[in-house]
């Protein structure tokens, strides 16, 4: 069987580690996986990135590298989120074309869908209106990946596709209290609340709703998309709609995982961001009707356990 070389950009992050953990029980003898981080090259630099393609000669690319952040980080740096991601994505996908990569899988996000939309969201709605104001920079850069996938296929026959994960969390996330996503930030806050006997503060009202996918489950699904998914159109990788959960309920699962019995405080001076972005995984279920997601409760417990053991070295 022909060897395939899979180059994963942005693999030192949370989702990249999810793939590596998932591969531990799903290796194939003819697959050679190359895991890259920004230390290998700044993917905004075409010449440096071209050297990586020449060195590894990938037949497949999983493009995860991105400037990524939570609501509050996005609100403050929309220009950076747009320019950095747009530069990286253009360089990587054009080199995939130039180096005749057989298949490329990039990542979008359910937060980039139109803000005014009907629910549940599905893959056909991606460009049906402007995204939420809080992260329009990131959203438009990510939507251009989808446009790139179609124009490279139309003109060059490239097989480029993308995944649309809901909110992801897990080991190796960015636990920084202001830059990070909510789940990672709440885990860090609960750690400090327990250690320093201080209140556990949830920003906003706690009423917004989110779907959460565990990074290891997402890793399993990305491996499947790379190996089996045949379409150019993106595919939503989200837990079932009925597993959508409020921020407040997530906070309660987090402090329960720590055994913290102290006070929960809501800082309503902070924004709630999007109220909901309920996404349908019907397309995924059509392909993988029996896929089993890790429960959010169990995934939180495993991530809290990881964070306690790795507090000194975790990104925070
Ligand atoms: P992450 O933990 O922040 O990792 C980001 C990765 O990108 C790191 O490996 C980082 O390398 C690399 N990177 C950043 N800038 C780079 C540059 N200029 N050149 C080369 N590499 C660069 O992010 P993540 O949460 O794993 O997200 C991975 C992908 O999933 C992203 O495309 C993101 O949009 C998508 N996604 C994430 C979520 C979520 O909730 N986290 C939801 C939906 C989609 P260093 O470690 O060397 O800095
Ligand atoms: O994960 P998050 O920052 O981003 O979640 P989004 C924000 C929601 O969690 C808001 C509440 O309702 C916040 O009020 N929240 C409560 C907190 N406590 C905290 C906290 O300590 N930190 C944070 N960050 N939020 C992101 C997009 O939207 O979704 C990104 O901005 C990305 O681009 C990501 O795509 C997946 O889920 O609102």
Tab-separated table of C-alpha atoms and ligand atoms in Angstrom:
chain	number	residue	atom	x	y	z
A	1	UNK	CA	0.000	0.000	0.000
A	2	UNK	CA	1.425	3.433	-0.977
A	3	UNK	CA	2.873	5.428	1.901
A	4	UNK	CA	1.057	8.652	2.671
A	5	UNK	CA	2.759	11.541	4.469
A	6	UNK	CA	0.411	13.664	6.564
A	7	UNK	CA	1.776	17.058	7.628
A	8	UNK	CA	-0.192	18.633	10.500
A	9	UNK	CA	0.296	22.368	10.957
A	10	UNK	CA	-0.426	23.897	14.375
A	11	UNK	CA	-0.067	20.521	16.061
A	12	UNK	CA	1.516	21.767	19.310
A	13	UNK	CA	-1.887	23.155	20.307
A	14	UNK	CA	-4.907	21.596	21.903
A	15	UNK	CA	-6.535	20.106	18.780
A	16	UNK	CA	-3.170	18.867	17.502
A	17	UNK	CA	-2.627	16.986	20.760
A	18	UNK	CA	-6.143	15.581	20.378
A	19	UNK	CA	-5.105	14.027	17.059
A	20	UNK	CA	-1.906	12.614	18.575
A	21	UNK	CA	-3.859	11.061	21.468
A	22	UNK	CA	-6.455	9.627	19.054
A	23	UNK	CA	-3.708	8.156	16.836
A	24	UNK	CA	-2.322	6.146	19.760
A	25	UNK	CA	-5.155	3.644	19.196
A	26	UNK	CA	-5.625	4.115	15.447
A	27	UNK	CA	-2.236	3.962	13.711
A	28	UNK	CA	-1.984	2.720	10.112
A	29	UNK	CA	1.285	1.196	8.855
A	30	UNK	CA	1.314	3.199	5.620
A	31	UNK	CA	0.766	6.573	7.312
A	32	UNK	CA	3.662	8.834	8.312
A	33	UNK	CA	2.450	11.747	10.477
A	34	UNK	CA	4.545	14.946	10.734
A	35	UNK	CA	3.534	17.267	13.607
A	36	UNK	CA	4.575	20.922	13.187
A	37	UNK	CA	4.471	24.055	15.336
A	38	UNK	CA	5.530	27.653	14.743
A	39	UNK	CA	9.057	26.592	15.727
A	40	UNK	CA	9.286	24.750	12.380
A	41	UNK	CA	8.231	27.871	10.447
A	42	UNK	CA	6.082	30.957	10.716
A	43	UNK	CA	3.415	29.948	8.190
A	44	UNK	CA	2.932	33.578	7.183
A	45	UNK	CA	6.401	33.356	5.611
A	46	UNK	CA	5.950	31.648	2.239
A	47	UNK	CA	9.633	30.904	1.641
A	48	UNK	CA	10.104	29.329	5.091
A	49	UNK	CA	6.882	27.351	4.693
A	50	UNK	CA	7.886	26.182	1.202
A	51	UNK	CA	11.052	24.696	2.729
A	52	UNK	CA	8.829	22.586	5.023
A	53	UNK	CA	6.840	21.275	2.064
A	54	UNK	CA	10.112	20.477	0.228
A	55	UNK	CA	11.563	18.780	3.310
A	56	UNK	CA	8.561	16.573	4.186
A	57	UNK	CA	6.905	16.219	0.735
A	58	UNK	CA	3.419	15.775	2.276
A	59	UNK	CA	0.787	13.886	0.300
A	60	UNK	CA	-1.847	15.146	2.764
A	61	UNK	CA	-2.087	18.241	4.986
A	62	UNK	CA	-4.173	18.879	8.096
A	63	UNK	CA	-4.047	22.641	8.543
A	64	UNK	CA	-4.783	23.521	12.191
A	65	UNK	CA	-2.364	26.428	12.668
A	66	UNK	CA	-4.233	29.609	13.551
A	67	UNK	CA	-4.306	32.572	15.834
A	68	UNK	CA	-6.997	31.302	18.220
A	69	UNK	CA	-8.645	32.888	21.238
A	70	UNK	CA	-11.746	33.291	23.315
A	71	UNK	CA	-14.474	35.881	23.048
A	72	UNK	CA	-12.628	38.647	24.914
A	73	UNK	CA	-9.377	38.165	23.011
A	74	UNK	CA	-11.242	38.288	19.705
A	75	UNK	CA	-13.150	41.440	20.680
A	76	UNK	CA	-9.891	43.250	21.380
A	77	UNK	CA	-7.824	42.080	18.392
A	78	UNK	CA	-10.125	41.614	15.389
A	79	UNK	CA	-7.511	43.014	12.995
A	80	UNK	CA	-4.785	40.616	14.175
A	81	UNK	CA	-7.164	37.661	14.069
A	82	UNK	CA	-8.066	38.546	10.480
A	83	UNK	CA	-4.615	39.361	9.088
A	84	UNK	CA	-2.569	36.605	10.763
A	85	UNK	CA	-5.032	33.846	9.902
A	86	UNK	CA	-5.642	35.079	6.369
A	87	UNK	CA	-1.895	35.228	5.667
A	88	UNK	CA	-1.256	31.714	7.042
A	89	UNK	CA	-4.221	30.173	5.251
A	90	UNK	CA	-3.304	31.703	1.875
A	91	UNK	CA	0.318	30.536	2.122
A	92	UNK	CA	-0.506	26.993	3.232
A	93	UNK	CA	-3.282	26.309	0.710
A	94	UNK	CA	-1.352	27.792	-2.232
A	95	UNK	CA	1.647	25.616	-1.366
A	96	UNK	CA	-0.669	22.596	-1.105
A	97	UNK	CA	-1.677	23.337	-4.704
A	98	UNK	CA	1.893	24.025	-5.876
A	99	UNK	CA	3.242	20.861	-4.214
A	100	UNK	CA	0.353	18.720	-5.489
A	101	UNK	CA	-0.906	17.683	-2.064
A	102	UNK	CA	-3.600	15.022	-2.665
A	103	UNK	CA	-5.906	16.276	0.115
A	104	UNK	CA	-5.941	19.163	2.578
A	105	UNK	CA	-8.226	19.473	5.604
A	106	UNK	CA	-8.476	22.890	7.281
A	107	UNK	CA	-10.482	24.021	10.291
A	108	UNK	CA	-13.291	26.557	10.514
A	109	UNK	CA	-15.453	27.019	13.638
A	110	UNK	CA	-19.172	27.158	14.481
A	111	UNK	CA	-18.627	30.699	15.813
A	112	UNK	CA	-18.083	32.010	12.250
A	113	UNK	CA	-21.653	31.389	11.037
A	114	UNK	CA	-23.998	34.355	10.475
A	115	UNK	CA	-25.207	35.939	13.721
A	116	UNK	CA	-28.777	36.352	12.461
A	117	UNK	CA	-29.655	32.790	11.525
A	118	UNK	CA	-32.223	30.033	12.011
A	119	UNK	CA	-31.380	27.027	14.178
A	120	UNK	CA	-30.012	24.484	13.998
A	121	UNK	CA	-27.169	25.812	11.849
A	122	UNK	CA	-26.010	23.603	8.990
A	123	UNK	CA	-23.098	23.673	6.520
A	124	UNK	CA	-25.111	25.421	3.781
A	125	UNK	CA	-25.573	28.598	5.866
A	126	UNK	CA	-21.900	29.596	6.173
A	127	UNK	CA	-22.047	32.722	3.954
A	128	UNK	CA	-25.691	33.737	4.520
A	129	UNK	CA	-24.938	36.911	6.443
A	130	UNK	CA	-22.385	38.733	8.614
A	131	UNK	CA	-20.851	36.950	11.630
A	132	UNK	CA	-21.214	38.134	15.213
A	133	UNK	CA	-19.446	41.489	15.710
A	134	UNK	CA	-17.262	40.091	18.522
A	135	UNK	CA	-15.096	37.945	16.242
A	136	UNK	CA	-15.705	39.151	12.673
A	137	UNK	CA	-11.981	39.294	11.961
A	138	UNK	CA	-11.413	35.636	12.768
A	139	UNK	CA	-14.718	34.668	11.134
A	140	UNK	CA	-14.010	36.262	7.743
A	141	UNK	CA	-10.491	34.842	7.653
A	142	UNK	CA	-11.898	31.385	8.321
A	143	UNK	CA	-14.695	31.791	5.772
A	144	UNK	CA	-12.047	32.553	3.136
A	145	UNK	CA	-10.668	29.031	3.705
A	146	UNK	CA	-13.998	27.723	2.397
A	147	UNK	CA	-13.799	30.058	-0.625
A	148	UNK	CA	-10.189	28.932	-1.226
A	149	UNK	CA	-11.294	25.295	-1.155
A	150	UNK	CA	-13.816	25.881	-3.957
A	151	UNK	CA	-11.636	28.081	-6.220
A	152	UNK	CA	-8.647	25.690	-6.003
A	153	UNK	CA	-10.953	22.824	-6.845
A	154	UNK	CA	-12.622	24.679	-9.741
A	155	UNK	CA	-9.361	25.807	-11.404
A	156	UNK	CA	-6.879	23.111	-10.355
A	157	UNK	CA	-8.978	20.146	-9.257
A	158	UNK	CA	-7.513	20.315	-5.726
A	159	UNK	CA	-9.185	18.202	-3.046
A	160	UNK	CA	-9.246	20.776	-0.223
A	161	UNK	CA	-11.985	20.564	2.410
A	162	UNK	CA	-12.645	21.827	5.936
A	163	UNK	CA	-14.168	20.854	9.244
A	164	UNK	CA	-16.379	23.084	11.407
A	165	UNK	CA	-15.913	22.123	15.073
A	166	UNK	CA	-18.087	23.506	17.854
A	167	UNK	CA	-16.265	24.744	21.005
A	168	UNK	CA	-13.351	22.457	21.761
A	169	UNK	CA	-11.613	21.847	25.075
A	170	UNK	CA	-9.116	19.414	26.529
A	171	UNK	CA	-5.494	18.965	27.630
A	172	UNK	CA	-2.894	21.400	26.227
A	173	UNK	CA	-5.514	24.137	25.796
A	174	UNK	CA	-4.604	27.792	26.376
A	175	UNK	CA	-5.652	28.330	30.025
A	176	UNK	CA	-4.804	32.048	30.010
A	177	UNK	CA	-7.502	33.866	32.004
A	178	UNK	CA	-8.073	36.652	29.448
A	179	UNK	CA	-6.965	35.150	26.097
A	180	UNK	CA	-8.327	31.651	26.513
A	181	UNK	CA	-11.664	30.109	25.688
A	182	UNK	CA	-14.277	29.899	28.384
A	183	UNK	CA	-13.844	26.234	29.369
A	184	UNK	CA	-10.089	26.567	29.848
A	185	UNK	CA	-10.478	29.873	31.677
A	186	UNK	CA	-13.109	28.436	34.046
A	187	UNK	CA	-10.890	25.443	34.817
A	188	UNK	CA	-8.011	27.795	35.628
A	189	UNK	CA	-10.289	30.005	37.770
A	190	UNK	CA	-11.649	27.000	39.673
A	191	UNK	CA	-8.078	25.840	40.356
A	192	UNK	CA	-7.218	29.270	41.809
A	193	UNK	CA	-10.531	29.502	43.738
A	194	UNK	CA	-9.835	26.170	45.430
A	195	UNK	CA	-6.137	26.880	46.050
A	196	UNK	CA	-6.639	30.415	47.373
A	197	UNK	CA	-10.112	29.968	48.894
A	198	UNK	CA	-11.567	32.763	46.738
A	199	UNK	CA	-14.908	33.088	44.853
A	200	UNK	CA	-15.291	31.322	41.494
A	201	UNK	CA	-16.213	34.050	38.991
A	202	UNK	CA	-18.146	33.331	35.806
A	203	UNK	CA	-18.079	36.248	33.347
A	204	UNK	CA	-21.418	37.373	31.928
A	205	UNK	CA	-24.836	36.060	32.933
A	206	UNK	CA	-23.978	32.392	32.388
A	207	UNK	CA	-27.119	32.068	30.261
A	208	UNK	CA	-25.526	31.614	26.781
A	209	UNK	CA	-25.543	28.107	25.351
A	210	UNK	CA	-22.669	26.175	23.802
A	211	UNK	CA	-21.907	22.722	22.390
A	212	UNK	CA	-18.567	21.309	23.533
A	213	UNK	CA	-16.513	18.607	21.863
A	214	UNK	CA	-13.644	16.918	23.712
A	215	UNK	CA	-10.315	17.400	21.881
A	216	UNK	CA	-9.677	13.626	21.717
A	217	UNK	CA	-13.082	13.034	20.067
A	218	UNK	CA	-12.327	15.811	17.599
A	219	UNK	CA	-8.950	14.184	16.930
A	220	UNK	CA	-10.680	10.888	16.092
A	221	UNK	CA	-13.059	12.686	13.725
A	222	UNK	CA	-10.290	14.671	11.978
A	223	UNK	CA	-8.463	11.391	11.281
A	224	UNK	CA	-11.672	10.029	9.750
A	225	UNK	CA	-12.184	13.196	7.630
A	226	UNK	CA	-8.617	12.936	6.349
A	227	UNK	CA	-8.970	9.264	5.436
A	228	UNK	CA	-12.596	9.009	4.285
A	229	UNK	CA	-14.558	12.272	3.845
A	230	UNK	CA	-14.945	12.844	0.071
A	231	UNK	CA	-16.535	16.313	-0.205
A	232	UNK	CA	-15.196	19.854	-0.724
A	233	UNK	CA	-18.150	21.250	1.272
A	234	UNK	CA	-17.260	21.620	4.975
A	235	UNK	CA	-18.582	19.231	7.622
A	236	UNK	CA	-19.730	20.292	11.094
A	237	UNK	CA	-18.056	18.265	13.857
A	238	UNK	CA	-20.258	18.957	16.872
A	239	UNK	CA	-21.933	16.966	19.626
A	240	UNK	CA	-25.687	16.396	19.342
A	241	UNK	CA	-27.929	19.465	19.686
A	242	UNK	CA	-29.488	18.067	22.865
A	243	UNK	CA	-26.030	18.129	24.494
A	244	UNK	CA	-25.928	21.929	24.274
A	245	UNK	CA	-25.295	23.354	27.772
A	246	UNK	CA	-25.416	26.762	29.472
A	247	UNK	CA	-22.238	28.495	30.609
A	248	UNK	CA	-23.547	28.406	34.186
A	249	UNK	CA	-24.100	24.635	34.059
A	250	UNK	CA	-20.588	24.224	32.647
A	251	UNK	CA	-19.242	26.249	35.583
A	252	UNK	CA	-21.020	23.949	37.997
A	253	UNK	CA	-19.544	20.848	36.316
A	254	UNK	CA	-16.080	22.434	36.531
A	255	UNK	CA	-16.230	23.250	40.256
A	256	UNK	CA	-17.752	19.812	40.944
A	257	UNK	CA	-14.744	18.216	39.212
A	258	UNK	CA	-12.514	20.156	41.636
A	259	UNK	CA	-14.722	19.427	44.645
A	260	UNK	CA	-14.898	23.188	45.219
A	261	UNK	CA	-17.788	24.109	47.542
A	262	UNK	CA	-17.305	27.884	47.564
A	263	UNK	CA	-19.333	30.716	46.098
A	264	UNK	CA	-20.139	31.168	42.381
A	265	UNK	CA	-20.165	34.849	41.375
A	266	UNK	CA	-21.375	36.288	38.046
A	267	UNK	CA	-19.513	39.342	36.760
A	268	UNK	CA	-22.270	40.755	34.536
A	269	UNK	CA	-20.098	43.693	33.538
A	270	UNK	CA	-18.481	41.250	31.111
A	271	UNK	CA	-20.042	40.461	27.704
A	272	UNK	CA	-22.056	37.316	27.014
A	273	UNK	CA	-21.019	37.274	23.350
A	274	UNK	CA	-23.173	35.120	21.085
A	275	UNK	CA	-26.200	33.745	22.973
A	276	UNK	CA	-26.158	30.489	21.017
A	277	UNK	CA	-24.708	28.925	17.853
A	278	UNK	CA	-26.537	25.611	17.855
A	279	UNK	CA	-25.111	23.505	15.053
A	280	UNK	CA	-26.563	20.354	13.513
A	281	UNK	CA	-24.307	17.303	13.201
A	282	UNK	CA	-26.837	15.565	10.912
A	283	UNK	CA	-24.314	15.391	8.055
A	284	UNK	CA	-21.721	13.765	10.347
A	285	UNK	CA	-24.341	11.357	11.664
A	286	UNK	CA	-25.190	10.404	8.072
A	287	UNK	CA	-21.584	9.266	7.615
A	288	UNK	CA	-20.932	8.019	11.174
A	289	UNK	CA	-24.314	7.191	12.767
A	290	UNK	CA	-22.725	5.302	15.669
A	291	UNK	CA	-19.934	7.703	16.648
A	292	UNK	CA	-19.770	7.952	20.440
A	293	UNK	CA	-18.845	11.336	21.993
A	294	UNK	CA	-17.247	11.523	25.424
A	295	UNK	CA	-19.746	13.127	27.824
A	296	UNK	CA	-18.980	16.764	28.685
A	297	UNK	CA	-18.916	15.792	32.384
A	298	UNK	CA	-16.302	13.055	31.842
A	299	UNK	CA	-14.260	15.248	29.471
A	300	UNK	CA	-14.205	18.060	32.061
A	301	UNK	CA	-13.058	15.619	34.761
A	302	UNK	CA	-10.228	14.339	32.529
A	303	UNK	CA	-9.159	17.875	31.581
A	304	UNK	CA	-9.252	19.054	35.211
A	305	UNK	CA	-7.108	16.038	36.144
A	306	UNK	CA	-4.638	16.911	33.369
A	307	UNK	CA	-4.553	20.574	34.424
A	308	UNK	CA	-3.866	19.732	38.087
A	309	UNK	CA	-0.981	17.440	37.063
A	310	UNK	CA	0.450	19.909	34.504
A	311	UNK	CA	-0.263	23.258	36.181
A	312	UNK	CA	3.375	24.341	36.189
A	313	UNK	CA	3.890	23.835	32.441
A	314	UNK	CA	0.368	24.494	31.066
A	315	UNK	CA	-0.179	27.531	28.789
A	316	UNK	CA	-1.805	30.091	31.156
B	1	LIG	P1	-4.013	26.438	19.775
B	1	LIG	O1	-4.010	25.478	20.911
B	1	LIG	O2	-3.870	27.898	20.050
B	1	LIG	O3	-2.834	26.012	18.729
B	1	LIG	C1	-2.572	26.857	17.655
B	1	LIG	C2	-1.461	26.242	16.856
B	1	LIG	O4	-1.163	27.080	15.732
B	1	LIG	C3	-0.169	26.068	17.654
B	1	LIG	O5	0.467	24.861	17.290
B	1	LIG	C4	0.675	27.248	17.168
B	1	LIG	O6	2.068	27.002	17.229
B	1	LIG	C5	0.233	27.333	15.711
B	1	LIG	N1	0.491	28.661	15.146
B	1	LIG	C6	-0.061	29.830	15.526
B	1	LIG	N2	0.432	30.824	14.767
B	1	LIG	C7	1.334	30.261	13.893
B	1	LIG	C8	2.169	30.760	12.871
B	1	LIG	N3	2.200	32.068	12.560
B	1	LIG	N4	2.955	29.885	12.186
B	1	LIG	C9	2.926	28.566	12.480
B	1	LIG	N5	2.143	28.017	13.437
B	1	LIG	C10	1.354	28.875	14.139
B	1	LIG	O7	-5.319	26.263	18.893
B	1	LIG	P2	-6.377	25.055	18.874
B	1	LIG	O8	-7.453	25.370	19.873
B	1	LIG	O9	-5.647	23.756	18.947
B	1	LIG	O10	-7.024	25.241	17.420
B	1	LIG	C11	-6.530	24.483	16.330
B	1	LIG	C12	-7.473	24.733	15.162
B	1	LIG	O11	-8.811	24.391	15.542
B	1	LIG	C13	-7.515	26.196	14.710
B	1	LIG	O12	-7.543	26.266	13.293
B	1	LIG	C14	-8.826	26.703	15.298
B	1	LIG	O13	-9.365	27.765	14.516
B	1	LIG	C15	-9.686	25.472	15.228
B	1	LIG	N6	-10.817	25.500	16.178
B	1	LIG	C16	-10.592	25.625	17.517
B	1	LIG	C17	-11.698	25.688	18.385
B	1	LIG	C18	-11.504	25.810	19.885
B	1	LIG	O14	-12.519	25.905	20.607
B	1	LIG	N7	-10.272	25.793	20.388
B	1	LIG	C19	-12.993	25.627	17.890
B	1	LIG	C20	-13.162	25.496	16.510
B	1	LIG	C21	-12.063	25.446	15.659
B	1	LIG	P3	2.894	27.355	18.582
B	1	LIG	O15	2.416	26.406	19.635
B	1	LIG	O16	4.326	27.162	18.185
B	1	LIG	O17	2.549	28.799	18.892
B	2	LIG	O1	-15.155	30.222	24.665
B	2	LIG	P1	-15.575	31.649	24.682
B	2	LIG	O2	-14.598	32.666	25.181
B	2	LIG	O3	-15.966	32.145	23.240
B	2	LIG	O4	-16.939	31.726	25.564
B	2	LIG	P2	-17.290	31.927	22.375
B	2	LIG	C1	-17.484	32.993	25.867
B	2	LIG	C2	-18.732	32.794	26.713
B	2	LIG	O5	-18.364	32.268	28.010
B	2	LIG	C3	-19.381	34.147	26.971
B	2	LIG	C4	-18.645	33.251	29.021
B	2	LIG	O6	-20.752	33.950	27.204
B	2	LIG	C5	-18.682	34.578	28.255
B	2	LIG	O7	-19.430	35.547	28.989
B	2	LIG	N1	-17.577	33.212	30.030
B	2	LIG	C6	-17.791	33.079	31.376
B	2	LIG	C7	-16.263	33.320	29.804
B	2	LIG	N2	-16.618	33.122	32.037
B	2	LIG	C8	-15.651	33.266	31.075
B	2	LIG	C9	-14.232	33.362	31.152
B	2	LIG	O8	-13.613	33.348	32.223
B	2	LIG	N3	-13.559	33.480	29.964
B	2	LIG	C10	-14.217	33.495	28.748
B	2	LIG	N4	-13.480	33.563	27.601
B	2	LIG	N5	-15.580	33.437	28.637
B	2	LIG	C11	-15.489	31.836	20.524
B	2	LIG	C12	-14.990	32.692	19.376
B	2	LIG	O9	-16.765	32.308	20.921
B	2	LIG	O10	-15.661	30.495	20.115
B	2	LIG	C13	-13.685	32.170	18.876
B	2	LIG	O11	-14.848	34.044	19.826
B	2	LIG	C14	-13.664	30.670	18.732
B	2	LIG	O12	-13.375	32.800	17.645
B	2	LIG	C15	-14.390	29.935	19.825
B	2	LIG	O13	-14.157	30.292	17.487
B	2	LIG	C16	-14.599	28.478	19.468
B	2	LIG	O14	-17.702	30.507	22.408
B	2	LIG	O15	-18.275	32.970	22.780
